PDB file of N, CA and C in Angstrom:
ATOM      1  N   MET A 569      14.364   5.383   2.677  1.00  0.00           N
ATOM      2  CA  MET A 569      13.870   4.114   3.122  1.00  0.00           C
ATOM      3  C   MET A 569      14.048   3.168   1.822  1.00  0.00           C
ATOM      4  N   THR A 570      14.402   2.035   1.747  1.00  0.00           N
ATOM      5  CA  THR A 570      14.159   1.213   0.417  1.00  0.00           C
ATOM      6  C   THR A 570      13.594  -0.127   0.823  1.00  0.00           C
ATOM      7  N   PRO A 571      12.934  -0.682   0.152  1.00  0.00           N
ATOM      8  CA  PRO A 571      12.626  -0.456  -1.335  1.00  0.00           C
ATOM      9  C   PRO A 571      11.549   0.776  -1.241  1.00  0.00           C
ATOM     10  N   PHE A 572      11.421   1.390  -2.481  1.00  0.00           N
ATOM     11  CA  PHE A 572      10.318   2.235  -2.644  1.00  0.00           C
ATOM     12  C   PHE A 572       9.117   1.570  -2.592  1.00  0.00           C
ATOM     13  N   PRO A 573       7.906   1.984  -1.808  1.00  0.00           N
ATOM     14  CA  PRO A 573       6.513   1.256  -1.756  1.00  0.00           C
ATOM     15  C   PRO A 573       5.693   1.320  -2.832  1.00  0.00           C
ATOM     16  N   GLU A 574       6.311   2.166  -3.879  1.00  0.00           N
ATOM     17  CA  GLU A 574       5.499   2.249  -5.351  1.00  0.00           C
ATOM     18  C   GLU A 574       4.366   3.288  -5.313  1.00  0.00           C
ATOM     19  N   PHE A 575       3.922   3.808  -4.159  1.00  0.00           N
ATOM     20  CA  PHE A 575       3.017   4.710  -3.647  1.00  0.00           C
ATOM     21  C   PHE A 575       3.198   5.717  -2.587  1.00  0.00           C
ATOM     22  N   TRP A 576       2.481   6.678  -2.567  1.00  0.00           N
ATOM     23  CA  TRP A 576       2.356   7.330  -1.270  1.00  0.00           C
ATOM     24  C   TRP A 576       1.102   7.129  -0.646  1.00  0.00           C
ATOM     25  N   ALA A 577       0.915   7.032   0.733  1.00  0.00           N
ATOM     26  CA  ALA A 577      -0.508   7.084   1.025  1.00  0.00           C
ATOM     27  C   ALA A 577      -0.416   7.508   2.622  1.00  0.00           C
ATOM     28  N   LYS A 578      -1.571   8.024   3.205  1.00  0.00           N
ATOM     29  CA  LYS A 578      -1.802   8.477   4.366  1.00  0.00           C
ATOM     30  C   LYS A 578      -2.792   7.307   5.131  1.00  0.00           C
ATOM     31  N   THR A 579      -2.314   7.197   6.326  1.00  0.00           N
ATOM     32  CA  THR A 579      -3.307   6.193   7.136  1.00  0.00           C
ATOM     33  C   THR A 579      -4.562   6.903   7.384  1.00  0.00           C
ATOM     34  N   LEU A 580      -5.766   6.229   7.271  1.00  0.00           N
ATOM     35  CA  LEU A 580      -6.883   6.670   7.457  1.00  0.00           C
ATOM     36  C   LEU A 580      -7.307   6.946   8.854  1.00  0.00           C
ATOM     37  N   ALA A 581      -8.031   8.035   9.392  1.00  0.00           N
ATOM     38  CA  ALA A 581      -8.334   8.229  10.736  1.00  0.00           C
ATOM     39  C   ALA A 581      -9.267   7.108  11.357  1.00  0.00           C
ATOM     40  N   SER A 582      -9.328   6.795  12.594  1.00  0.00           N
ATOM     41  CA  SER A 582     -10.073   5.615  13.138  1.00  0.00           C
ATOM     42  C   SER A 582     -11.496   5.695  13.042  1.00  0.00           C
ATOM     43  N   GLY A 583     -12.200   7.057  12.784  1.00  0.00           N
ATOM     44  CA  GLY A 583     -13.285   7.120  12.460  1.00  0.00           C
ATOM     45  C   GLY A 583     -13.803   6.874  11.094  1.00  0.00           C
ATOM     46  N   LYS A 584     -12.972   6.950  10.158  1.00  0.00           N
ATOM     47  CA  LYS A 584     -13.070   6.493   8.734  1.00  0.00           C
ATOM     48  C   LYS A 584     -12.972   4.912   8.731  1.00  0.00           C
ATOM     49  N   LYS A 585     -12.017   4.573   9.438  1.00  0.00           N
ATOM     50  CA  LYS A 585     -11.959   3.115   9.202  1.00  0.00           C
ATOM     51  C   LYS A 585     -13.039   2.264   9.701  1.00  0.00           C
ATOM     52  N   LYS A 586     -13.597   2.963  10.859  1.00  0.00           N
ATOM     53  CA  LYS A 586     -14.757   2.348  11.506  1.00  0.00           C
ATOM     54  C   LYS A 586     -15.978   2.511  10.473  1.00  0.00           C
ATOM     55  N   GLU A 587     -16.191   3.762   9.907  1.00  0.00           N
ATOM     56  CA  GLU A 587     -17.065   3.784   8.688  1.00  0.00           C
ATOM     57  C   GLU A 587     -17.196   2.994   7.919  1.00  0.00           C
ATOM     58  N   LEU A 588     -15.828   2.628   6.988  1.00  0.00           N
ATOM     59  CA  LEU A 588     -15.594   1.828   5.950  1.00  0.00           C
ATOM     60  C   LEU A 588     -15.692   0.160   6.473  1.00  0.00           C
ATOM     61  N   GLY A 589     -15.683   0.027   7.845  1.00  0.00           N
ATOM     62  CA  GLY A 589     -15.884  -1.535   8.390  1.00  0.00           C
ATOM     63  C   GLY A 589     -14.409  -2.294   8.340  1.00  0.00           C
ATOM     64  N   LEU A 590     -13.344  -1.418   8.542  1.00  0.00           N
ATOM     65  CA  LEU A 590     -12.113  -1.691   8.563  1.00  0.00           C
ATOM     66  C   LEU A 590     -11.583  -1.932  10.028  1.00  0.00           C
ATOM     67  N   LYS A 591     -10.608  -2.825  10.186  1.00  0.00           N
ATOM     68  CA  LYS A 591      -9.645  -3.070  11.507  1.00  0.00           C
ATOM     69  C   LYS A 591      -9.261  -1.748  12.137  1.00  0.00           C
ATOM     70  N   PRO A 592      -9.598  -1.476  13.156  1.00  0.00           N
ATOM     71  CA  PRO A 592      -9.205  -0.143  14.021  1.00  0.00           C
ATOM     72  C   PRO A 592      -7.643  -0.236  14.000  1.00  0.00           C
ATOM     73  N   ASP A 593      -6.870  -1.114  13.875  1.00  0.00           N
ATOM     74  CA  ASP A 593      -5.532  -1.186  13.947  1.00  0.00           C
ATOM     75  C   ASP A 593      -4.915  -1.762  12.732  1.00  0.00           C
ATOM     76  N   GLY A 594      -5.816  -1.829  11.699  1.00  0.00           N
ATOM     77  CA  GLY A 594      -5.176  -2.291  10.313  1.00  0.00           C
ATOM     78  C   GLY A 594      -4.569  -1.055   9.550  1.00  0.00           C
ATOM     79  N   PHE A 595      -3.776  -1.509   8.623  1.00  0.00           N
ATOM     80  CA  PHE A 595      -3.182  -0.675   7.874  1.00  0.00           C
ATOM     81  C   PHE A 595      -4.127   0.548   6.851  1.00  0.00           C
ATOM     82  N   ALA A 596      -5.142   0.280   6.575  1.00  0.00           N
ATOM     83  CA  ALA A 596      -6.070   1.257   5.911  1.00  0.00           C
ATOM     84  C   ALA A 596      -5.278   2.333   5.449  1.00  0.00           C
ATOM     85  N   SER A 597      -4.565   2.165   4.336  1.00  0.00           N
ATOM     86  CA  SER A 597      -3.725   3.306   3.905  1.00  0.00           C
ATOM     87  C   SER A 597      -4.302   3.968   2.597  1.00  0.00           C
ATOM     88  N   GLU A 598      -4.642   5.173   2.385  1.00  0.00           N
ATOM     89  CA  GLU A 598      -5.275   5.875   1.378  1.00  0.00           C
ATOM     90  C   GLU A 598      -4.244   6.345   0.439  1.00  0.00           C
ATOM     91  N   ILE A 599      -4.248   5.661  -0.924  1.00  0.00           N
ATOM     92  CA  ILE A 599      -3.058   6.219  -1.873  1.00  0.00           C
ATOM     93  C   ILE A 599      -3.341   7.493  -2.207  1.00  0.00           C
ATOM     94  N   THR A 600      -2.292   8.454  -2.020  1.00  0.00           N
ATOM     95  CA  THR A 600      -2.389   9.884  -2.527  1.00  0.00           C
ATOM     96  C   THR A 600      -1.680  10.478  -3.380  1.00  0.00           C
ATOM     97  N   LYS A 601      -0.627   9.437  -3.740  1.00  0.00           N
ATOM     98  CA  LYS A 601       0.212   9.968  -4.963  1.00  0.00           C
ATOM     99  C   LYS A 601       1.117   8.911  -5.607  1.00  0.00           C
ATOM    100  N   PHE A 602       1.377   8.986  -6.813  1.00  0.00           N
ATOM    101  CA  PHE A 602       2.233   8.030  -7.688  1.00  0.00           C
ATOM    102  C   PHE A 602       3.244   8.806  -8.182  1.00  0.00           C
ATOM    103  N   TRP A 603       4.483   8.495  -8.092  1.00  0.00           N
ATOM    104  CA  TRP A 603       5.570   8.985  -9.166  1.00  0.00           C
ATOM    105  C   TRP A 603       5.171   8.353 -10.396  1.00  0.00           C
ATOM    106  N   SER A 604       5.674   9.083 -11.523  1.00  0.00           N
ATOM    107  CA  SER A 604       5.189   8.794 -12.903  1.00  0.00           C
ATOM    108  C   SER A 604       5.590   7.142 -13.234  1.00  0.00           C
ATOM    109  N   ASN A 605       4.536   6.417 -13.622  1.00  0.00           N
ATOM    110  CA  ASN A 605       4.820   5.107 -14.038  1.00  0.00           C
ATOM    111  C   ASN A 605       5.545   4.074 -12.880  1.00  0.00           C
ATOM    112  N   THR A 606       5.089   3.980 -11.637  1.00  0.00           N
ATOM    113  CA  THR A 606       5.608   3.210 -10.800  1.00  0.00           C
ATOM    114  C   THR A 606       4.883   1.806 -11.016  1.00  0.00           C
ATOM    115  N   ASN A 607       5.404   0.769 -10.360  1.00  0.00           N
ATOM    116  CA  ASN A 607       5.240  -0.605 -10.673  1.00  0.00           C
ATOM    117  C   ASN A 607       3.809  -0.957 -10.240  1.00  0.00           C
ATOM    118  N   GLY A 608       3.381  -0.277  -8.949  1.00  0.00           N
ATOM    119  CA  GLY A 608       2.219  -0.311  -8.239  1.00  0.00           C
ATOM    120  C   GLY A 608       0.990   0.348  -9.193  1.00  0.00           C
ATOM    121  N   LYS A 609       1.319   1.785  -9.824  1.00  0.00           N
ATOM    122  CA  LYS A 609       0.319   1.988 -10.684  1.00  0.00           C
ATOM    123  C   LYS A 609       0.122   1.383 -11.965  1.00  0.00           C
ATOM    124  N   LYS A 610       1.223   0.601 -12.547  1.00  0.00           N
ATOM    125  CA  LYS A 610       0.911  -0.234 -13.663  1.00  0.00           C
ATOM    126  C   LYS A 610       0.614  -1.301 -13.373  1.00  0.00           C
ATOM    127  N   ALA A 611       0.348  -1.872 -12.174  1.00  0.00           N
ATOM    128  CA  ALA A 611      -0.434  -2.862 -11.738  1.00  0.00           C
ATOM    129  C   ALA A 611      -1.844  -2.682 -11.514  1.00  0.00           C
ATOM    130  N   GLY A 612      -2.204  -1.423 -11.595  1.00  0.00           N
ATOM    131  CA  GLY A 612      -3.761  -1.178 -11.579  1.00  0.00           C
ATOM    132  C   GLY A 612      -4.041  -0.417 -10.279  1.00  0.00           C
ATOM    133  N   LEU A 613      -3.204  -0.142  -9.217  1.00  0.00           N
ATOM    134  CA  LEU A 613      -3.622   0.618  -8.088  1.00  0.00           C
ATOM    135  C   LEU A 613      -3.881   2.267  -8.714  1.00  0.00           C
ATOM    136  N   LYS A 614      -4.963   2.905  -8.136  1.00  0.00           N
ATOM    137  CA  LYS A 614      -5.345   4.159  -8.402  1.00  0.00           C
ATOM    138  C   LYS A 614      -5.557   5.108  -7.104  1.00  0.00           C
ATOM    139  N   LEU A 615      -5.030   6.318  -7.348  1.00  0.00           N
ATOM    140  CA  LEU A 615      -5.186   7.229  -6.462  1.00  0.00           C
ATOM    141  C   LEU A 615      -6.754   7.157  -5.679  1.00  0.00           C
ATOM    142  N   GLY A 616      -6.722   7.055  -4.334  1.00  0.00           N
ATOM    143  CA  GLY A 616      -7.975   6.680  -3.586  1.00  0.00           C
ATOM    144  C   GLY A 616      -8.103   5.610  -3.114  1.00  0.00           C
ATOM    145  N   ASP A 617      -7.453   4.526  -3.761  1.00  0.00           N
ATOM    146  CA  ASP A 617      -7.490   3.162  -3.308  1.00  0.00           C
ATOM    147  C   ASP A 617      -6.986   3.137  -1.994  1.00  0.00           C
ATOM    148  N   ILE A 618      -7.572   2.221  -1.117  1.00  0.00           N
ATOM    149  CA  ILE A 618      -7.250   2.029   0.212  1.00  0.00           C
ATOM    150  C   ILE A 618      -6.440   0.685   0.512  1.00  0.00           C
ATOM    151  N   VAL A 619      -5.067   0.808   0.662  1.00  0.00           N
ATOM    152  CA  VAL A 619      -4.467  -0.662   1.041  1.00  0.00           C
ATOM    153  C   VAL A 619      -4.820  -1.181   2.182  1.00  0.00           C
ATOM    154  N   VAL A 620      -5.455  -2.383   2.196  1.00  0.00           N
ATOM    155  CA  VAL A 620      -5.512  -2.917   3.761  1.00  0.00           C
ATOM    156  C   VAL A 620      -4.615  -4.245   3.799  1.00  0.00           C
ATOM    157  N   ALA A 621      -4.028  -4.605   3.023  1.00  0.00           N
ATOM    158  CA  ALA A 621      -3.019  -5.591   3.264  1.00  0.00           C
ATOM    159  C   ALA A 621      -1.983  -5.702   2.253  1.00  0.00           C
ATOM    160  N   VAL A 622      -0.929  -6.209   2.891  1.00  0.00           N
ATOM    161  CA  VAL A 622       0.413  -6.670   1.939  1.00  0.00           C
ATOM    162  C   VAL A 622       0.710  -8.201   2.306  1.00  0.00           C
ATOM    163  N   ASN A 623       0.701  -8.674   1.275  1.00  0.00           N
ATOM    164  CA  ASN A 623       1.045 -10.351   1.135  1.00  0.00           C
ATOM    165  C   ASN A 623       0.133 -10.766   2.487  1.00  0.00           C
ATOM    166  N   GLY A 624      -1.119 -10.460   2.536  1.00  0.00           N
ATOM    167  CA  GLY A 624      -1.871 -10.993   3.315  1.00  0.00           C
ATOM    168  C   GLY A 624      -1.913 -10.351   4.856  1.00  0.00           C
ATOM    169  N   VAL A 625      -1.031  -9.556   5.091  1.00  0.00           N
ATOM    170  CA  VAL A 625      -0.886  -8.909   6.583  1.00  0.00           C
ATOM    171  C   VAL A 625      -1.753  -7.629   6.599  1.00  0.00           C
ATOM    172  N   GLU A 626      -2.283  -7.554   7.402  1.00  0.00           N
ATOM    173  CA  GLU A 626      -3.225  -6.342   7.577  1.00  0.00           C
ATOM    174  C   GLU A 626      -2.874  -5.267   8.794  1.00  0.00           C
ATOM    175  N   THR A 627      -2.043  -5.839   9.605  1.00  0.00           N
ATOM    176  CA  THR A 627      -1.732  -4.982  10.888  1.00  0.00           C
ATOM    177  C   THR A 627      -0.192  -5.519  11.345  1.00  0.00           C
ATOM    178  N   HIS A 628       0.453  -4.686  11.957  1.00  0.00           N
ATOM    179  CA  HIS A 628       1.911  -5.027  12.459  1.00  0.00           C
ATOM    180  C   HIS A 628       2.226  -4.293  13.445  1.00  0.00           C
ATOM    181  N   PRO A 629       2.761  -4.762  14.582  1.00  0.00           N
ATOM    182  CA  PRO A 629       2.892  -3.819  15.837  1.00  0.00           C
ATOM    183  C   PRO A 629       3.945  -2.732  15.474  1.00  0.00           C
ATOM    184  N   LEU A 630       5.000  -2.631  14.505  1.00  0.00           N
ATOM    185  CA  LEU A 630       5.821  -2.089  14.303  1.00  0.00           C
ATOM    186  C   LEU A 630       5.645  -0.964  12.997  1.00  0.00           C
ATOM    187  N   ALA A 631       4.374  -1.365  12.307  1.00  0.00           N
ATOM    188  CA  ALA A 631       4.185  -0.513  11.235  1.00  0.00           C
ATOM    189  C   ALA A 631       2.681  -0.203  11.223  1.00  0.00           C
ATOM    190  N   TYR A 632       2.231   1.235  11.403  1.00  0.00           N
ATOM    191  CA  TYR A 632       0.977   1.537  11.386  1.00  0.00           C
ATOM    192  C   TYR A 632       0.086   1.733  10.066  1.00  0.00           C
ATOM    193  N   ASN A 633       0.983   1.536   8.955  1.00  0.00           N
ATOM    194  CA  ASN A 633       0.661   1.728   7.556  1.00  0.00           C
ATOM    195  C   ASN A 633       1.302   1.005   6.600  1.00  0.00           C
ATOM    196  N   ALA A 634       0.702   0.685   5.503  1.00  0.00           N
ATOM    197  CA  ALA A 634       1.143  -0.339   4.490  1.00  0.00           C
ATOM    198  C   ALA A 634       2.617   0.351   3.883  1.00  0.00           C
ATOM    199  N   MET A 635       2.816   1.651   3.815  1.00  0.00           N
ATOM    200  CA  MET A 635       3.948   2.132   3.209  1.00  0.00           C
ATOM    201  C   MET A 635       5.259   1.757   4.222  1.00  0.00           C
ATOM    202  N   ILE A 636       4.970   1.838   5.590  1.00  0.00           N
ATOM    203  CA  ILE A 636       6.023   1.633   6.552  1.00  0.00           C
ATOM    204  C   ILE A 636       6.327   0.152   6.480  1.00  0.00           C
ATOM    205  N   TYR A 637       5.328  -0.695   6.495  1.00  0.00           N
ATOM    206  CA  TYR A 637       5.467  -2.292   6.536  1.00  0.00           C
ATOM    207  C   TYR A 637       6.150  -2.663   5.236  1.00  0.00           C
ATOM    208  N   ILE A 638       5.931  -2.122   3.977  1.00  0.00           N
ATOM    209  CA  ILE A 638       6.655  -2.436   2.557  1.00  0.00           C
ATOM    210  C   ILE A 638       8.067  -1.981   3.012  1.00  0.00           C
ATOM    211  N   CYS A 639       8.528  -0.813   3.308  1.00  0.00           N
ATOM    212  CA  CYS A 639       9.776  -0.391   3.569  1.00  0.00           C
ATOM    213  C   CYS A 639      10.491  -1.148   4.501  1.00  0.00           C
ATOM    214  N   THR A 640       9.946  -1.562   5.545  1.00  0.00           N
ATOM    215  CA  THR A 640      10.696  -2.454   6.473  1.00  0.00           C
ATOM    216  C   THR A 640      10.662  -4.057   6.520  1.00  0.00           C
ATOM    217  N   HIS A 641      10.045  -4.543   5.750  1.00  0.00           N
ATOM    218  CA  HIS A 641       9.881  -5.886   5.555  1.00  0.00           C
ATOM    219  C   HIS A 641      10.267  -6.516   4.142  1.00  0.00           C
ATOM    220  N   PHE A 642      10.659  -5.611   3.108  1.00  0.00           N
ATOM    221  CA  PHE A 642      10.990  -6.064   1.807  1.00  0.00           C
ATOM    222  C   PHE A 642      12.025  -5.506   1.369  1.00  0.00           C
ATOM    223  N   LYS A 643      12.593  -5.682   0.297  1.00  0.00           N
ATOM    224  CA  LYS A 643      13.844  -5.457  -0.310  1.00  0.00           C
ATOM    225  C   LYS A 643      13.303  -5.057  -1.917  1.00  0.00           C
ATOM    226  N   PRO A 644      14.308  -4.385  -2.397  1.00  0.00           N
ATOM    227  CA  PRO A 644      14.050  -4.215  -4.164  1.00  0.00           C
ATOM    228  C   PRO A 644      14.230  -5.488  -4.730  1.00  0.00           C
ATOM    229  N   GLY A 645      13.312  -5.776  -5.610  1.00  0.00           N
ATOM    230  CA  GLY A 645      13.050  -6.994  -6.427  1.00  0.00           C
ATOM    231  C   GLY A 645      12.237  -7.780  -5.865  1.00  0.00           C
ATOM    232  N   ASP A 646      11.658  -7.731  -4.519  1.00  0.00           N
ATOM    233  CA  ASP A 646      10.713  -8.660  -4.006  1.00  0.00           C
ATOM    234  C   ASP A 646       9.154  -8.325  -4.702  1.00  0.00           C
ATOM    235  N   GLU A 647       8.552  -9.388  -4.946  1.00  0.00           N
ATOM    236  CA  GLU A 647       7.092  -9.198  -5.484  1.00  0.00           C
ATOM    237  C   GLU A 647       6.144  -9.194  -4.386  1.00  0.00           C
ATOM    238  N   ILE A 648       5.348  -8.339  -4.243  1.00  0.00           N
ATOM    239  CA  ILE A 648       4.335  -8.271  -3.311  1.00  0.00           C
ATOM    240  C   ILE A 648       3.218  -8.320  -3.768  1.00  0.00           C
ATOM    241  N   GLU A 649       2.065  -8.880  -3.028  1.00  0.00           N
ATOM    242  CA  GLU A 649       0.415  -8.685  -3.299  1.00  0.00           C
ATOM    243  C   GLU A 649      -0.006  -7.682  -2.529  1.00  0.00           C
ATOM    244  N   VAL A 650      -0.798  -6.668  -2.972  1.00  0.00           N
ATOM    245  CA  VAL A 650      -1.356  -5.730  -2.113  1.00  0.00           C
ATOM    246  C   VAL A 650      -3.009  -5.896  -2.271  1.00  0.00           C
ATOM    247  N   THR A 651      -3.515  -5.910  -1.247  1.00  0.00           N
ATOM    248  CA  THR A 651      -4.987  -5.959  -1.078  1.00  0.00           C
ATOM    249  C   THR A 651      -5.516  -4.530  -1.139  1.00  0.00           C
ATOM    250  N   TYR A 652      -6.563  -4.227  -1.710  1.00  0.00           N
ATOM    251  CA  TYR A 652      -6.873  -2.770  -1.555  1.00  0.00           C
ATOM    252  C   TYR A 652      -8.574  -2.699  -1.745  1.00  0.00           C
ATOM    253  N   ARG A 653      -9.148  -1.577  -1.146  1.00  0.00           N
ATOM    254  CA  ARG A 653     -10.545  -1.416  -1.412  1.00  0.00           C
ATOM    255  C   ARG A 653     -10.693  -0.138  -2.539  1.00  0.00           C
ATOM    256  N   ARG A 654     -11.636  -0.249  -3.216  1.00  0.00           N
ATOM    257  CA  ARG A 654     -11.961   0.843  -4.032  1.00  0.00           C
ATOM    258  C   ARG A 654     -13.469   0.964  -3.987  1.00  0.00           C
ATOM    259  N   GLY A 655     -14.091   1.809  -3.320  1.00  0.00           N
ATOM    260  CA  GLY A 655     -15.242   2.028  -3.096  1.00  0.00           C
ATOM    261  C   GLY A 655     -15.750   1.038  -2.347  1.00  0.00           C
ATOM    262  N   ASP A 656     -16.784   0.045  -2.948  1.00  0.00           N
ATOM    263  CA  ASP A 656     -17.361  -1.009  -2.093  1.00  0.00           C
ATOM    264  C   ASP A 656     -16.589  -2.352  -2.685  1.00  0.00           C
ATOM    265  N   GLU A 657     -15.765  -2.178  -3.514  1.00  0.00           N
ATOM    266  CA  GLU A 657     -15.127  -3.625  -4.052  1.00  0.00           C
ATOM    267  C   GLU A 657     -13.746  -3.588  -3.328  1.00  0.00           C
ATOM    268  N   GLU A 658     -13.404  -5.144  -3.428  1.00  0.00           N
ATOM    269  CA  GLU A 658     -12.106  -5.189  -2.988  1.00  0.00           C
ATOM    270  C   GLU A 658     -11.216  -5.836  -4.159  1.00  0.00           C
ATOM    271  N   GLY A 659     -10.057  -5.471  -4.133  1.00  0.00           N
ATOM    272  CA  GLY A 659      -9.014  -6.139  -5.316  1.00  0.00           C
ATOM    273  C   GLY A 659      -7.803  -6.397  -4.813  1.00  0.00           C
ATOM    274  N   ARG A 660      -7.045  -7.127  -5.886  1.00  0.00           N
ATOM    275  CA  ARG A 660      -5.706  -7.697  -5.340  1.00  0.00           C
ATOM    276  C   ARG A 660      -4.824  -7.332  -6.568  1.00  0.00           C
ATOM    277  N   THR A 661      -3.561  -7.033  -6.365  1.00  0.00           N
ATOM    278  CA  THR A 661      -2.575  -6.869  -7.496  1.00  0.00           C
ATOM    279  C   THR A 661      -1.193  -7.213  -6.963  1.00  0.00           C
ATOM    280  N   ARG A 662      -0.270  -7.445  -7.853  1.00  0.00           N
ATOM    281  CA  ARG A 662       1.049  -7.979  -7.560  1.00  0.00           C
ATOM    282  C   ARG A 662       1.784  -7.282  -8.222  1.00  0.00           C
ATOM    283  N   PHE A 663       3.092  -6.963  -7.838  1.00  0.00           N
ATOM    284  CA  PHE A 663       4.119  -6.193  -8.535  1.00  0.00           C
ATOM    285  C   PHE A 663       5.107  -6.254  -7.873  1.00  0.00           C
ATOM    286  N   THR A 664       6.501  -5.956  -8.363  1.00  0.00           N
ATOM    287  CA  THR A 664       7.744  -6.018  -8.050  1.00  0.00           C
ATOM    288  C   THR A 664       8.343  -4.768  -7.504  1.00  0.00           C
ATOM    289  N   LEU A 665       8.909  -4.732  -6.227  1.00  0.00           N
ATOM    290  CA  LEU A 665       9.311  -3.358  -5.604  1.00  0.00           C
ATOM    291  C   LEU A 665      10.553  -3.002  -6.461  1.00  0.00           C
ATOM    292  N   ARG A 666      10.773  -1.614  -6.586  1.00  0.00           N
ATOM    293  CA  ARG A 666      12.074  -1.026  -6.820  1.00  0.00           C
ATOM    294  C   ARG A 666      12.726  -0.344  -5.771  1.00  0.00           C
ATOM    295  N   ALA A 667      14.022  -0.103  -5.827  1.00  0.00           N
ATOM    296  CA  ALA A 667      14.684   0.975  -4.896  1.00  0.00           C
ATOM    297  C   ALA A 667      14.225   2.144  -4.836  1.00  0.00           C
ATOM    298  N   LYS A 668      13.937   2.838  -6.392  1.00  0.00           N
ATOM    299  CA  LYS A 668      13.465   4.115  -6.261  1.00  0.00           C
ATOM    300  C   LYS A 668      12.638   4.146  -7.630  1.00  0.00           C
ATOM    301  N   PRO A 669      11.970   5.037  -7.835  1.00  0.00           N
ATOM    302  CA  PRO A 669      10.897   5.165  -9.083  1.00  0.00           C
ATOM    303  C   PRO A 669      11.471   5.891  -9.995  1.00  0.00           C
ATOM    304  N   TRP A 670      12.706   6.676  -9.947  1.00  0.00           N
ATOM    305  CA  TRP A 670      13.663   7.334 -10.927  1.00  0.00           C
ATOM    306  C   TRP A 670      14.920   6.961 -11.007  1.00  0.00           C
TER     307      TRP A 670
END
C-alpha cells in the first residue's frame, strides 16, 4: 500500500487504551519500528510513541489504526500532522509522506 506511513505500529489492546485514558475505538497505535531515516523519525517520532490522531482524526470506521488510515486516506507527497503520546505528554509533529522509505 502507498503511501508508506513512515513507521510501523501495532494497535493497543482495549485494556491498555483504557489504562491510558484513550478512546476505546481510537487509533492508539504504538510505534514499533522505523526504516532508517524515515520522515516520521526525522520529524521527532520515537519507538514507543503512541499515535492517537492523524490530521486531527482519532478514529475511522474503515481503519482500526493510524497506519491503515494513512495508507488509505493520503498519497505520497501529502503532509500530515501526527498527534502522539509519549509517557504522560502529548505532542504533534508534521512530515511529508513518501511512497517508500528506500
